[in-house]
GROMACS .gro file of C-alpha atoms in nm:
model
  250
    1UNK     CA    1  -4.165  -4.574  -1.494
    2UNK     CA    2  -3.774  -4.722  -1.417
    3UNK     CA    3  -3.664  -4.333  -1.330
    4UNK     CA    4  -3.953  -4.287  -1.114
    5UNK     CA    5  -3.886  -4.595  -0.907
    6UNK     CA    6  -3.491  -4.480  -0.915
    7UNK     CA    7  -3.610  -4.172  -0.783
    8UNK     CA    8  -3.819  -4.225  -0.524
    9UNK     CA    9  -3.528  -4.459  -0.377
   10UNK     CA   10  -3.350  -4.303  -0.066
   11UNK     CA   11  -3.007  -4.288  -0.289
   12UNK     CA   12  -2.823  -3.971  -0.390
   13UNK     CA   13  -2.869  -3.889  -0.737
   14UNK     CA   14  -2.671  -3.706  -0.976
   15UNK     CA   15  -2.745  -3.539  -1.266
   16UNK     CA   16  -2.415  -3.565  -1.502
   17UNK     CA   17  -2.355  -3.323  -1.758
   18UNK     CA   18  -2.136  -3.478  -2.033
   19UNK     CA   19  -1.880  -3.308  -2.211
   20UNK     CA   20  -1.818  -3.247  -2.598
   21UNK     CA   21  -1.730  -3.599  -2.704
   22UNK     CA   22  -1.985  -3.729  -2.445
   23UNK     CA   23  -2.147  -4.064  -2.561
   24UNK     CA   24  -2.441  -4.281  -2.426
   25UNK     CA   25  -2.196  -4.580  -2.372
   26UNK     CA   26  -1.877  -4.369  -2.180
   27UNK     CA   27  -2.190  -4.255  -1.965
   28UNK     CA   28  -2.252  -4.554  -1.871
   29UNK     CA   29  -1.957  -4.712  -1.829
   30UNK     CA   30  -1.864  -4.424  -1.597
   31UNK     CA   31  -2.182  -4.526  -1.381
   32UNK     CA   32  -2.135  -4.873  -1.370
   33UNK     CA   33  -1.750  -4.842  -1.229
   34UNK     CA   34  -1.900  -4.593  -0.986
   35UNK     CA   35  -2.152  -4.800  -0.868
   36UNK     CA   36  -1.914  -5.125  -0.846
   37UNK     CA   37  -1.708  -4.921  -0.613
   38UNK     CA   38  -1.962  -4.765  -0.409
   39UNK     CA   39  -2.139  -4.422  -0.413
   40UNK     CA   40  -2.076  -4.136  -0.232
   41UNK     CA   41  -2.249  -4.158   0.093
   42UNK     CA   42  -2.405  -4.493   0.038
   43UNK     CA   43  -2.335  -4.813  -0.095
   44UNK     CA   44  -2.556  -4.825  -0.408
   45UNK     CA   45  -2.484  -4.634  -0.705
   46UNK     CA   46  -2.328  -4.315  -0.804
   47UNK     CA   47  -2.465  -4.120  -1.112
   48UNK     CA   48  -2.797  -4.297  -1.028
   49UNK     CA   49  -3.033  -4.282  -1.318
   50UNK     CA   50  -2.784  -4.263  -1.547
   51UNK     CA   51  -2.742  -4.649  -1.621
   52UNK     CA   52  -3.105  -4.660  -1.881
   53UNK     CA   53  -3.002  -4.381  -2.101
   54UNK     CA   54  -2.820  -4.068  -2.017
   55UNK     CA   55  -2.951  -3.684  -2.034
   56UNK     CA   56  -2.853  -3.561  -2.373
   57UNK     CA   57  -2.740  -3.224  -2.411
   58UNK     CA   58  -2.966  -3.013  -2.677
   59UNK     CA   59  -2.850  -3.145  -3.032
   60UNK     CA   60  -2.614  -3.415  -2.925
   61UNK     CA   61  -2.713  -3.802  -2.939
   62UNK     CA   62  -3.099  -3.853  -2.957
   63UNK     CA   63  -3.193  -3.499  -2.839
   64UNK     CA   64  -3.367  -3.279  -3.118
   65UNK     CA   65  -3.232  -2.946  -3.187
   66UNK     CA   66  -2.950  -2.767  -3.248
   67UNK     CA   67  -2.657  -2.715  -2.993
   68UNK     CA   68  -2.666  -2.412  -2.779
   69UNK     CA   69  -2.591  -2.268  -2.482
   70UNK     CA   70  -2.895  -2.119  -2.395
   71UNK     CA   71  -3.064  -2.415  -2.518
   72UNK     CA   72  -2.869  -2.663  -2.327
   73UNK     CA   73  -2.897  -2.466  -1.997
   74UNK     CA   74  -3.254  -2.476  -2.042
   75UNK     CA   75  -3.240  -2.852  -2.079
   76UNK     CA   76  -3.060  -2.899  -1.767
   77UNK     CA   77  -3.273  -2.685  -1.589
   78UNK     CA   78  -3.583  -2.912  -1.701
   79UNK     CA   79  -3.415  -3.205  -1.594
   80UNK     CA   80  -3.311  -3.074  -1.225
   81UNK     CA   81  -3.646  -2.937  -1.191
   82UNK     CA   82  -3.815  -3.337  -1.315
   83UNK     CA   83  -3.549  -3.502  -1.068
   84UNK     CA   84  -3.625  -3.282  -0.774
   85UNK     CA   85  -3.993  -3.307  -0.826
   86UNK     CA   86  -3.967  -3.679  -0.821
   87UNK     CA   87  -3.696  -3.730  -0.577
   88UNK     CA   88  -3.849  -3.603  -0.249
   89UNK     CA   89  -3.535  -3.540   0.030
   90UNK     CA   90  -3.259  -3.724  -0.141
   91UNK     CA   91  -2.952  -3.503  -0.195
   92UNK     CA   92  -2.919  -3.384  -0.568
   93UNK     CA   93  -2.550  -3.328  -0.704
   94UNK     CA   94  -2.470  -3.212  -1.056
   95UNK     CA   95  -2.133  -3.309  -1.214
   96UNK     CA   96  -2.018  -3.141  -1.542
   97UNK     CA   97  -1.712  -3.266  -1.728
   98UNK     CA   98  -1.559  -3.074  -1.976
   99UNK     CA   99  -1.774  -2.872  -2.197
  100UNK     CA  100  -2.083  -3.017  -1.962
  101UNK     CA  101  -1.916  -2.768  -1.671
  102UNK     CA  102  -2.026  -2.467  -1.908
  103UNK     CA  103  -2.347  -2.635  -1.886
  104UNK     CA  104  -2.323  -2.685  -1.496
  105UNK     CA  105  -2.201  -2.390  -1.360
  106UNK     CA  106  -2.489  -2.182  -1.618
  107UNK     CA  107  -2.755  -2.450  -1.434
  108UNK     CA  108  -2.608  -2.392  -1.095
  109UNK     CA  109  -2.623  -2.022  -1.104
  110UNK     CA  110  -2.961  -1.983  -1.186
  111UNK     CA  111  -3.064  -2.252  -0.924
  112UNK     CA  112  -2.909  -2.076  -0.663
  113UNK     CA  113  -3.030  -1.734  -0.813
  114UNK     CA  114  -3.412  -1.843  -0.774
  115UNK     CA  115  -3.286  -2.011  -0.379
  116UNK     CA  116  -3.333  -2.362  -0.482
  117UNK     CA  117  -2.931  -2.465  -0.516
  118UNK     CA  118  -2.809  -2.811  -0.569
  119UNK     CA  119  -2.668  -3.007  -0.271
  120UNK     CA  120  -2.323  -2.994  -0.434
  121UNK     CA  121  -2.162  -2.903  -0.783
  122UNK     CA  122  -1.882  -3.117  -0.900
  123UNK     CA  123  -1.642  -2.989  -1.206
  124UNK     CA  124  -1.426  -3.229  -1.361
  125UNK     CA  125  -1.175  -3.153  -1.628
  126UNK     CA  126  -1.295  -2.774  -1.619
  127UNK     CA  127  -1.212  -2.450  -1.832
  128UNK     CA  128  -1.255  -2.058  -1.670
  129UNK     CA  129  -1.470  -1.942  -1.977
  130UNK     CA  130  -1.514  -2.086  -2.356
  131UNK     CA  131  -1.230  -1.807  -2.491
  132UNK     CA  132  -0.958  -1.900  -2.267
  133UNK     CA  133  -1.036  -2.254  -2.349
  134UNK     CA  134  -1.020  -2.201  -2.721
  135UNK     CA  135  -0.705  -2.044  -2.725
  136UNK     CA  136  -0.552  -2.341  -2.511
  137UNK     CA  137  -0.673  -2.595  -2.687
  138UNK     CA  138  -0.462  -2.842  -2.862
  139UNK     CA  139  -0.611  -2.767  -3.185
  140UNK     CA  140  -0.495  -2.398  -3.241
  141UNK     CA  141  -0.178  -2.447  -3.102
  142UNK     CA  142  -0.025  -2.388  -3.485
  143UNK     CA  143  -0.264  -2.030  -3.494
  144UNK     CA  144  -0.265  -1.888  -3.191
  145UNK     CA  145   0.079  -1.696  -3.254
  146UNK     CA  146  -0.054  -1.580  -3.576
  147UNK     CA  147  -0.153  -1.207  -3.631
  148UNK     CA  148  -0.490  -1.171  -3.568
  149UNK     CA  149  -0.547  -1.513  -3.381
  150UNK     CA  150  -0.806  -1.357  -3.158
  151UNK     CA  151  -1.013  -1.193  -3.434
  152UNK     CA  152  -1.028  -1.463  -3.666
  153UNK     CA  153  -1.063  -1.755  -3.397
  154UNK     CA  154  -1.215  -1.631  -3.079
  155UNK     CA  155  -1.419  -1.311  -3.159
  156UNK     CA  156  -1.619  -1.491  -3.375
  157UNK     CA  157  -1.732  -1.749  -3.056
  158UNK     CA  158  -1.815  -1.481  -2.796
  159UNK     CA  159  -2.003  -1.262  -3.045
  160UNK     CA  160  -2.205  -1.623  -3.117
  161UNK     CA  161  -2.294  -1.572  -2.776
  162UNK     CA  162  -2.130  -1.862  -2.676
  163UNK     CA  163  -1.980  -1.796  -2.333
  164UNK     CA  164  -1.971  -2.106  -2.074
  165UNK     CA  165  -1.841  -1.859  -1.816
  166UNK     CA  166  -1.772  -2.069  -1.556
  167UNK     CA  167  -1.506  -1.780  -1.408
  168UNK     CA  168  -1.809  -1.572  -1.344
  169UNK     CA  169  -2.077  -1.810  -1.288
  170UNK     CA  170  -1.866  -1.932  -0.986
  171UNK     CA  171  -1.907  -1.587  -0.806
  172UNK     CA  172  -2.282  -1.617  -0.812
  173UNK     CA  173  -2.309  -1.998  -0.675
  174UNK     CA  174  -2.369  -2.064  -0.319
  175UNK     CA  175  -2.339  -2.489  -0.276
  176UNK     CA  176  -2.006  -2.703  -0.209
  177UNK     CA  177  -1.777  -2.716  -0.523
  178UNK     CA  178  -1.539  -2.968  -0.590
  179UNK     CA  179  -1.309  -2.942  -0.897
  180UNK     CA  180  -1.140  -3.248  -1.017
  181UNK     CA  181  -0.839  -3.219  -1.302
  182UNK     CA  182  -0.572  -3.399  -1.432
  183UNK     CA  183  -0.250  -3.249  -1.454
  184UNK     CA  184  -0.181  -3.448  -1.830
  185UNK     CA  185  -0.514  -3.295  -1.965
  186UNK     CA  186  -0.444  -3.221  -2.314
  187UNK     CA  187  -0.787  -3.071  -2.417
  188UNK     CA  188  -0.862  -2.859  -2.112
  189UNK     CA  189  -0.518  -2.726  -1.969
  190UNK     CA  190  -0.467  -2.827  -1.580
  191UNK     CA  191  -0.380  -2.455  -1.492
  192UNK     CA  192  -0.751  -2.342  -1.609
  193UNK     CA  193  -0.918  -2.576  -1.336
  194UNK     CA  194  -0.659  -2.420  -1.091
  195UNK     CA  195  -0.755  -2.052  -1.247
  196UNK     CA  196  -1.099  -2.121  -1.161
  197UNK     CA  197  -1.037  -2.249  -0.825
  198UNK     CA  198  -0.852  -1.966  -0.743
  199UNK     CA  199  -1.136  -1.738  -0.853
  200UNK     CA  200  -1.397  -1.959  -0.660
  201UNK     CA  201  -1.227  -2.024  -0.368
  202UNK     CA  202  -1.257  -1.652  -0.243
  203UNK     CA  203  -1.540  -1.568  -0.381
  204UNK     CA  204  -1.804  -1.391  -0.121
  205UNK     CA  205  -2.078  -1.649  -0.265
  206UNK     CA  206  -1.852  -1.937  -0.119
  207UNK     CA  207  -1.845  -1.807   0.226
  208UNK     CA  208  -1.998  -2.070   0.414
  209UNK     CA  209  -1.958  -2.375   0.166
  210UNK     CA  210  -1.636  -2.629   0.091
  211UNK     CA  211  -1.434  -2.540  -0.230
  212UNK     CA  212  -1.200  -2.800  -0.280
  213UNK     CA  213  -0.991  -2.849  -0.564
  214UNK     CA  214  -0.820  -3.201  -0.628
  215UNK     CA  215  -0.543  -3.253  -0.889
  216UNK     CA  216  -0.449  -3.602  -0.998
  217UNK     CA  217  -0.088  -3.647  -1.088
  218UNK     CA  218   0.023  -3.680  -1.483
  219UNK     CA  219   0.187  -4.025  -1.383
  220UNK     CA  220  -0.127  -4.154  -1.348
  221UNK     CA  221  -0.244  -4.099  -1.687
  222UNK     CA  222  -0.568  -4.004  -1.615
  223UNK     CA  223  -0.563  -3.694  -1.930
  224UNK     CA  224  -0.898  -3.541  -1.996
  225UNK     CA  225  -1.135  -3.790  -1.950
  226UNK     CA  226  -1.059  -4.075  -1.717
  227UNK     CA  227  -1.046  -3.974  -1.361
  228UNK     CA  228  -1.328  -4.206  -1.330
  229UNK     CA  229  -1.068  -4.479  -1.313
  230UNK     CA  230  -0.900  -4.346  -0.992
  231UNK     CA  231  -0.936  -4.583  -0.707
  232UNK     CA  232  -0.954  -4.267  -0.487
  233UNK     CA  233  -1.222  -4.105  -0.628
  234UNK     CA  234  -1.504  -4.293  -0.413
  235UNK     CA  235  -1.308  -4.187  -0.113
  236UNK     CA  236  -1.287  -3.827  -0.228
  237UNK     CA  237  -1.651  -3.824  -0.306
  238UNK     CA  238  -1.765  -3.973   0.031
  239UNK     CA  239  -1.511  -3.738   0.227
  240UNK     CA  240  -1.635  -3.427   0.037
  241UNK     CA  241  -2.005  -3.505   0.016
  242UNK     CA  242  -2.007  -3.651   0.407
  243UNK     CA  243  -1.937  -3.313   0.553
  244UNK     CA  244  -2.115  -2.951   0.559
  245UNK     CA  245  -1.874  -2.709   0.730
  246UNK     CA  246  -1.676  -2.435   0.508
  247UNK     CA  247  -1.331  -2.541   0.371
  248UNK     CA  248  -1.098  -2.407   0.114
  249UNK     CA  249  -0.875  -2.656   0.043
  250UNK     CA  250  -0.664  -2.852  -0.245
   0.00000   0.00000   0.00000
């Protein structure tokens, strides 16, 4: 009943897709901080609807089953449709963080293909594809120069059907796109986020939509999961979501 009432209000809604280490407490903490600072276009809560128990990916937290790319994407699509059926004409934004950016672009690509895109897509600390992310991850640093690294570590990921191909998905997405990335991110290297932007910005699918890349200087210490602490974030979101004309900038 709480969700029904919240979704029926006049506030923007953000479907937040968490990363691999996302927890209920971290989602609620981010929602609470953002609500105190004000939402993208109103004085009510950013991440509205997350405060009473965030959406878990398939196989995470309270969600049943085993994690899979297909299952996570299906879950996100189901939740999006559930929200749209109850939110009237309220704006609905998709926000993915880290691994959740892979789910987010999978979801939004499918929504655009069926001509029901969200009002905007926000990618926080994104990678290009899971293979490049695995190769760049700090856990692989002592192995990546060994002979057979690709065959032993990376090929099994691809052959198992796990792609999370953000770099391919953005070529088929038609809605405003905002990419946020910290320069000192030790988990998803900053250059992968910038590379994703360089792929998306000239894509024909974004011809009529804004694509924006916002870097956060390493001196700020936001690393992989603390961009939400930025006092500039509400302004960035407000300005990005408050304009509709095409714009490609960083």
